[in-house]
Backbone as a ProteinNet text record, in pm:
[ID]
protein_1_A
[PRIMARY]
XXXXXXXXXXXXXXXXXXXXXXXXXXXXXXXXXXXXXXXXXXXXXXXXXXXXXXXXXXXXXXXXXXXXXXXXXXXXXXXXXXXXXXXXXXXXXXXXXXXXXXXXXXXXXXXXXXXXXXXXXXXXXXXXXXXXXXXXXXXXXXXXXXXXXXX
[TERTIARY]
-3085.4	-2929.7	-2897.6	-2807.7	-2746.8	-2592	-2570.2	-2479.3	-2367.2	-2241.8	-2169.3	-2084.8	-2051.6	-1961.9	-1821.7	-1705.3	-1557.9	-1514.1	-1439.3	-1381.3	-1266	-1191.2	-1058.4	-974.2	-827.2	-773.7	-627.6	-567.8	-413.5	-309.5	-246.2	-110.3	-6.3	9.6	141.9	271.3	326	457.9	500.5	587.8	617.7	776.7	890.5	990.9	1021.2	1071.6	1122.5	1229.5	1254	1301.6	1247.6	1262.8	1264.2	1378.7	1320.6	1413.3	1378.5	1450.2	1380	1434.3	1254.9	1312.3	1312.8	1246.5	1318.5	1277.2	1355.4	1328.4	1348.4	1241.5	1255.1	1168.6	1300.4	1252	1290.3	1188.6	1226.5	1181.8	1249.1	1239.9	1124.3	1067.7	961.3	1007.6	1092.9	1141.8	1293.1	1363.1	1505.9	1605.2	1630.6	1756.7	1889	1946.8	2034.4	2100.7	1926.7	1923.7	1849.3	1893.6	1829.6	1730.4	1633.2	1615.8	1523.3	1492.6	1413.5	1327.5	1205.7	1104.1	1136.5	1114.1	1106.4	1057.4	949.2	826.9	938.1	904.5	971	843.4	865.8	748.7	851.7	817.9	925.2	816.9	882.2	796.4	954.2	913.8	953.3	892.5	1016.1	907.2	986.9	860.4	847.9	849.4	967.6	956.3	948.1	915.2	916.5	755.3	719.6	593.9	478.8	537	491.1	525.2	454.7	477.6	395.1	460.4	430	576.2	506.3	596.2	531.3	598.5	585.3	507.8	496	430.5	394.5	319.5	365.5	361	435.1	481	489.9	444.2	487.9	521.3	622.5	668	687.8	622.3	703.4	838.4	932.1	1057.8	1095.2	1129.8	1175.7	1318.6	1438.6	1550.7	1641.5	1640.7	1699.7	1815.7	1882.4	2053.8	2031.5	2158.4	2152.3	2124.8	2142.3	2104.7	2072.6	2005.1	1972.4	1798.3	1717.9	1554.9	1498.2	1352	1239	1138	1042.4	991.2	889	723.7	584.9	519.7	446.3	451.2	354.1	273.6	201.1	231.6	221.8	250.3	153.9	88.8	0.6	49.7	-16.8	42	-72	-37.7	-135.1	-50.2	-69.1	-31.3	-60.9	46.4	13.1	78.3	1.7	32.4	8.2	135.3	96.1	43.7	70.2	-18.1	-168.3	-213.9	-359.2	-347.8	-425.5	-417.9	-520.4	-489.6	-581.6	-485.2	-496.3	-422.7	-462.8	-371.9	-345.5	-295.3	-320	-235	-148.4	-56.9	20	82.5	58.9	95.3	265.1	368.4	460.3	565	676.1	684.9	841.8	908.8	1052.3	1151.8	1268	1397.1	1562.4	1613.9	1712.2	1839.8	1927.9	2043.4	2153.7	2282	2391.8	2473.4	2445.8	2533.2	2421.7	2321.3	2230.3	2140.9	2150	2038	1900.8	1798.6	1678.6	1620.2	1536.5	1473	1330.2	1247.8	1085.2	952.3	895.1	760.5	668.1	585.5	468.7	356.1	251.8	83.1	-26.1	-130.4	-202.1	-307.2	-307.1	-439.3	-612	-648.9	-773.1	-850.7	-935.4	-1022.1	-998.5	-856.9	-775.7	-749	-775.3	-752.5	-859.4	-865.7	-951.7	-907.5	-1045.3	-1039.7	-1016.4	-873.2	-861.5	-772.2	-775.6	-708.8	-800.8	-928	-1008.3	-1049.3	-1032.7	-1032.5	-856.2	-772.4	-605.9	-589.3	-514.7	-448.1	-311.5	-185.8	-27.5	21.2	125.3	262.4	397.6	475.6	587.2	755	851.8	953.7	1060.6	1122.7	1237.9	1348.6	1460.9	1635.8	1664	1715.4	1769.3	1935.8	2015.3	2161.5	2162.6	2243	2273	2326.4	2240.7	2367.7	2310.5	2219.3	2197	2122.3	2093.8	1980	1869.9	1901	1827.5	1778	1646.9	1617.1	1529.4	1585.6	1498.6	1390.1	1259.4	1155.4	1097.5	985.9	944.7	783.7	701.2	531.5	483	405	311.1	178.5	87.2	-38.5	-154.4	-275.3	-414.4	-469.4	-599.4	-719.9	-794	-961.3	-1074.5	-1046.7	-1086.5	-1113.4	-1164.9	-1167.9	-1204.9	-1159.4	-1164.4	-1140.7	-1035.5	-1008.1	-882.3	-814.4	-883.6	-811.4	-796.1	-652.8	-644.5	-696.8	-709.8	-826.5	-727.1
2553.6	2547.3	2397.5	2328.1	2178.9	2253	2173	2145.1	2011.7	2052.2	1961.6	1868.3	1803.7	1748.2	1696.1	1755.5	1752.7	1618	1522.3	1432.2	1440.2	1470	1530.3	1406.7	1429.4	1340.7	1353.4	1315.7	1314.8	1260.8	1310.7	1209.6	1157.4	1063.3	981.3	929.8	966.7	915.7	777.3	684.2	532.6	540.8	458.1	434.9	243.2	217.2	88.5	-3.3	-75.2	-165.7	-278.6	-321.1	-416.5	-470.9	-607.8	-681.5	-771.8	-811.3	-865.4	-1010.1	-1096.1	-1233.6	-1299.6	-1264.9	-1298.6	-1200.3	-1223.1	-1124.5	-1204.3	-1205.5	-1313.5	-1223.4	-1201.5	-1059.7	-1160.3	-1165	-1206	-1105	-1099.1	-1047.4	-1061.4	-961.9	-935.6	-928.9	-823.6	-809.4	-839.1	-894	-974.3	-926.4	-1017.7	-992.6	-890.8	-844	-804	-657.7	-618.7	-513.1	-360.7	-268.6	-171.5	-67.5	-28.7	-44.2	-175.1	-199.6	-316.2	-326.6	-448.2	-467.1	-571.7	-540.1	-675.6	-695.6	-787.7	-833.4	-882.3	-815.4	-883.7	-916.7	-1052.7	-1067.3	-1073	-1038	-944.4	-990.1	-1027.4	-1114.7	-1003.9	-887.4	-829.2	-905.9	-836.4	-843.8	-711	-639.5	-545.7	-543.5	-493.1	-474.2	-276.9	-278.2	-122.8	-94.6	5.2	82.8	-1.6	-57.6	-156.3	-327.6	-391.8	-503.7	-609.1	-662.2	-746.7	-821.5	-989.1	-1069.4	-1166.5	-1154.5	-1206.9	-1103.5	-1000.7	-942.2	-957.7	-949.2	-974.8	-839.2	-825.2	-732.7	-733.1	-709.1	-701.8	-597.7	-590.8	-479.4	-487.7	-398.3	-369.3	-295	-355	-285.9	-180.1	-92.2	-75.3	-12.4	-27.1	-21.7	28	134	224.9	183.3	105.4	82.9	-51.1	-126.3	-270.3	-236.1	-140.9	-60.2	8.1	82.8	228.6	225.4	303	280.8	321	293.5	314.7	191.1	241.6	68.6	138.6	68.5	70.9	-91.8	-51.8	-175.3	-171.1	-278.9	-320.7	-357.3	-355.2	-443.4	-453.2	-571.9	-623.4	-666.4	-594	-605.8	-653.7	-776.7	-804.4	-824.2	-755	-719.2	-658.4	-551.5	-447.1	-340.5	-222.6	-51.5	-10.4	38.8	110.4	11	-129.7	-166.9	-204	-153.9	-170.4	-313.1	-369.4	-508.3	-499.4	-530.1	-519.7	-550.4	-528	-522.9	-459.8	-384.5	-248.1	-321.7	-194.3	-221.9	-92.9	-87.8	40.8	56.5	149.5	164.8	236.6	144	213.8	257.2	357.1	418.7	442.3	442.8	452.2	481.3	458.2	485.2	394.3	353.9	303.3	388.2	392.1	498.3	480	515.7	451	351.4	408	291.9	207	199.5	82	78.3	217.3	246.5	272.4	226.9	212.4	334.6	426.1	495.8	511.2	498.3	434	572	584.1	673.6	567.4	559.8	472.9	555	484.7	505.1	430.6	472.7	410.2	381.2	290.3	229.3	301.7	393.8	428.4	345.7	273.7	221.2	35.6	77.9	-99.1	-135.9	-20.1	-75.2	-160.7	-241.5	-367.5	-349.2	-386.8	-401.3	-312.5	-318.9	-165.3	-50.6	-106.1	-8	32.7	35.1	69.1	254.6	278.4	449.6	480.9	400.3	434.3	513.5	623.2	693.3	704.2	715.1	754	731.8	786.4	780.8	802.3	716	690.6	659.5	654.9	608.7	565.9	536.2	438.4	434.1	463	473.7	308.1	211.9	102.6	102.2	130.5	109.2	-30.2	-31.2	-154.8	-268.6	-408.8	-503.3	-495.1	-413.1	-369.6	-487.3	-525.2	-619.4	-591.9	-477.9	-443.3	-270	-207.2	-90.8	-59.6	123.8	162.7	255.4	282.6	306.9	407.1	527.6	626.6	614.8	617.3	604.1	735.3	854.5	904.7	867.5	832.3	776.9	848.9	846.1	878.1	793.5	773.9	702.4	801.9	784.8	835.5	846.5	984.6	979.2	874.1	840.7	723.8	584.9	589.2	473.8	416.4	246.3	181.8	208.7	238.2	242.4	63.7	57.3	-80.3	-115.7	-236.4	-291.9	-289.3
2995.6	2969.9	3001.2	2982.8	2938.8	3029.7	3136.2	3180.1	3150.7	3168	3110.7	3232.3	3243.3	3329.8	3296.4	3360.3	3304.8	3389.5	3311.4	3408.4	3406.3	3520.9	3519.1	3527.1	3481.6	3513.2	3547	3631.5	3663.5	3627	3544.3	3505.6	3569.5	3582.5	3652.8	3533.8	3629	3542.6	3615.4	3543.5	3580.8	3499.2	3552	3500.9	3541	3485	3473.8	3388.3	3374.4	3245.8	3181.5	3062.2	2986.5	2886.5	2910.7	2873.4	2712.9	2602.6	2487.1	2502.1	2570.8	2582.8	2450.4	2321.5	2232.8	2096.2	1998.4	1875.2	1718.4	1663.4	1529	1424.9	1335.6	1207.1	1084.3	989.1	861.4	789.8	671.3	556.1	471.7	419.4	334.5	194.2	187.2	54	58.6	-21.8	-98.8	29.8	103.4	234.1	133.7	235.9	161.1	74	15	-60.8	45.1	-29.9	40.9	-65.2	-10.5	91.9	113.4	221	258.8	335	364.6	453.8	571.5	658.6	758.3	881.5	879.6	985.7	1135.4	1261.4	1346.6	1483.5	1484.6	1629.1	1748.2	1862.6	1944.8	2111.1	2179.4	2317.2	2409.8	2506.4	2622.6	2710.6	2842.3	2971.4	3038.5	3080.6	3150.8	3323.8	3369	3514.5	3577.1	3679.7	3726.6	3739.3	3681.5	3662.1	3611.2	3502.2	3409.2	3436.6	3514.1	3535.6	3421.4	3321.3	3238	3226.4	3167.1	3117.1	2976.9	2891.8	2752.3	2719.2	2681.4	2591.4	2438.4	2355.8	2266.4	2156.2	2088.3	2021.9	1859.5	1748.9	1579.3	1536.5	1465.8	1374.8	1248	1195.4	1029.2	1034.1	991	1021.3	832.2	822	695.6	755.3	635.5	670.4	525.4	534.5	429.3	368.8	509.2	481.9	565.9	568.8	640.6	783.3	861.3	1005.4	1027.8	920.4	976.4	918.2	945.8	925	1030.6	1017	1086.4	1088.7	1219.4	1211.3	1317	1282.8	1334.2	1395.4	1487.3	1532.5	1665.4	1757.4	1825.4	1937.9	2048	2197.1	2271.4	2280.8	2360.5	2517.2	2642.6	2781.4	2847.9	2952.8	3065.9	3131.9	3232.9	3363	3488.4	3513.7	3621.5	3587.3	3585.9	3582.9	3703.9	3786	3883.1	4062.5	3999.1	4087.1	4053.6	3903	3871	3777.7	3779.3	3675.4	3582.7	3452.8	3308	3219.2	3111.5	2965	2865.6	2798.8	2738.6	2616.7	2524.9	2349.8	2372.5	2318.9	2254.6	2091.7	2052.1	1955.1	1935.9	1866.3	1850.6	1737.4	1764.6	1614.6	1639.6	1565.2	1652.6	1466.2	1542.2	1429.4	1463.2	1400.4	1431.2	1425.9	1464.8	1443.1	1412	1336	1283.2	1336.2	1498.3	1588.2	1641.8	1584	1618.9	1709.3	1800.2	1883.6	1868.7	1963	1865.7	1987.9	1917.4	1948.5	1909.9	2045.7	2019.6	2129.9	2029	2158.9	2124.9	2216	2211.8	2291.6	2260.3	2315.1	2322	2431.8	2431	2305.6	2250.8	2183.1	2212.7	2197.9	2293.5	2276.8	2392.1	2431.9	2468	2454.2	2446.5	2640.6	2724.4	2824.1	2902.9	3005.2	3073.4	3202	3285.8	3413.3	3483.9	3557.2	3608.9	3536.1	3458	3319.4	3250.6	3281.8	3176.4	3181	3037.1	3014.9	2999	2992	3054.4	2917.8	2910.5	2810.5	2876	2741.9	2795.2	2702.4	2668.3	2593.4	2659.5	2603.9	2685.8	2562.6	2608.2	2527.7	2586.8	2538	2557.6	2426.6	2462.8	2394	2427.2	2371.4	2345.5	2287.3	2343.9	2262.8	2221.2	2133.3	2079.6	2139.6	2173.5	2254.8	2423	2455	2604.5	2633.9	2714.2	2778.3	2889	2947.1	2990.8	2910.1	2892.9	2855.9	2976.8	2979	3055.5	2960	3040.5	2935.3	3095.8	3038.4	3090.2	3006.4	3102.2	3048.7	3161.1	3050.6	3155.1	3082.4	3202.7	3183.7	3288.9	3244.4	3293.5	3334.7	3396.5	3413.1	3481.9	3414.3	3453.9	3591.2	3640.4	3805.6	3887.8	3962.8	4060.5	3970.4	3843.8	3814	3821.7	3816.2	3865.1	3929.2	4060.9	4205	4237.6	4263.9	4294.2	4460.8	4440.5	4541.1	4659.4
[MASK]
+++++++++++++++++++++++++++++++++++++++++++++++++++++++++++++++++++++++++++++++++++++++++++++++++++++++++++++++++++++++++++++++++++++++++++++++++++++++

């Protein structure tokens, strides 16, 4: 008879804010037409449960109209999560509302956590009204039991 060992993880939820440090968007298809596709390189600064400056984020945006559409991208974090140092990547998906509000969900790319964040899993959300400088986020994460304990 073989036994199995289950590694339990507790989910922790953190909150905070992020600000756009830069947003550089270039049209991939003909500008001024609908639908169109654009590529955006974005740099953000996160505070709160996630502490990371100068994240690297790459989006592909599909605009159905001049202001509405959807996007997908990857964002690289190097910093601290709830006091634990390391790096990780999240996959982001979302949409632009008619009023310019950005709705986004994101999830940790499996295996991307390093150092004290090795084994990290998690999902988060944010809603960014157009023109807001500081955007609140929520992130629920788990680490393998005993892993990533801050020193």
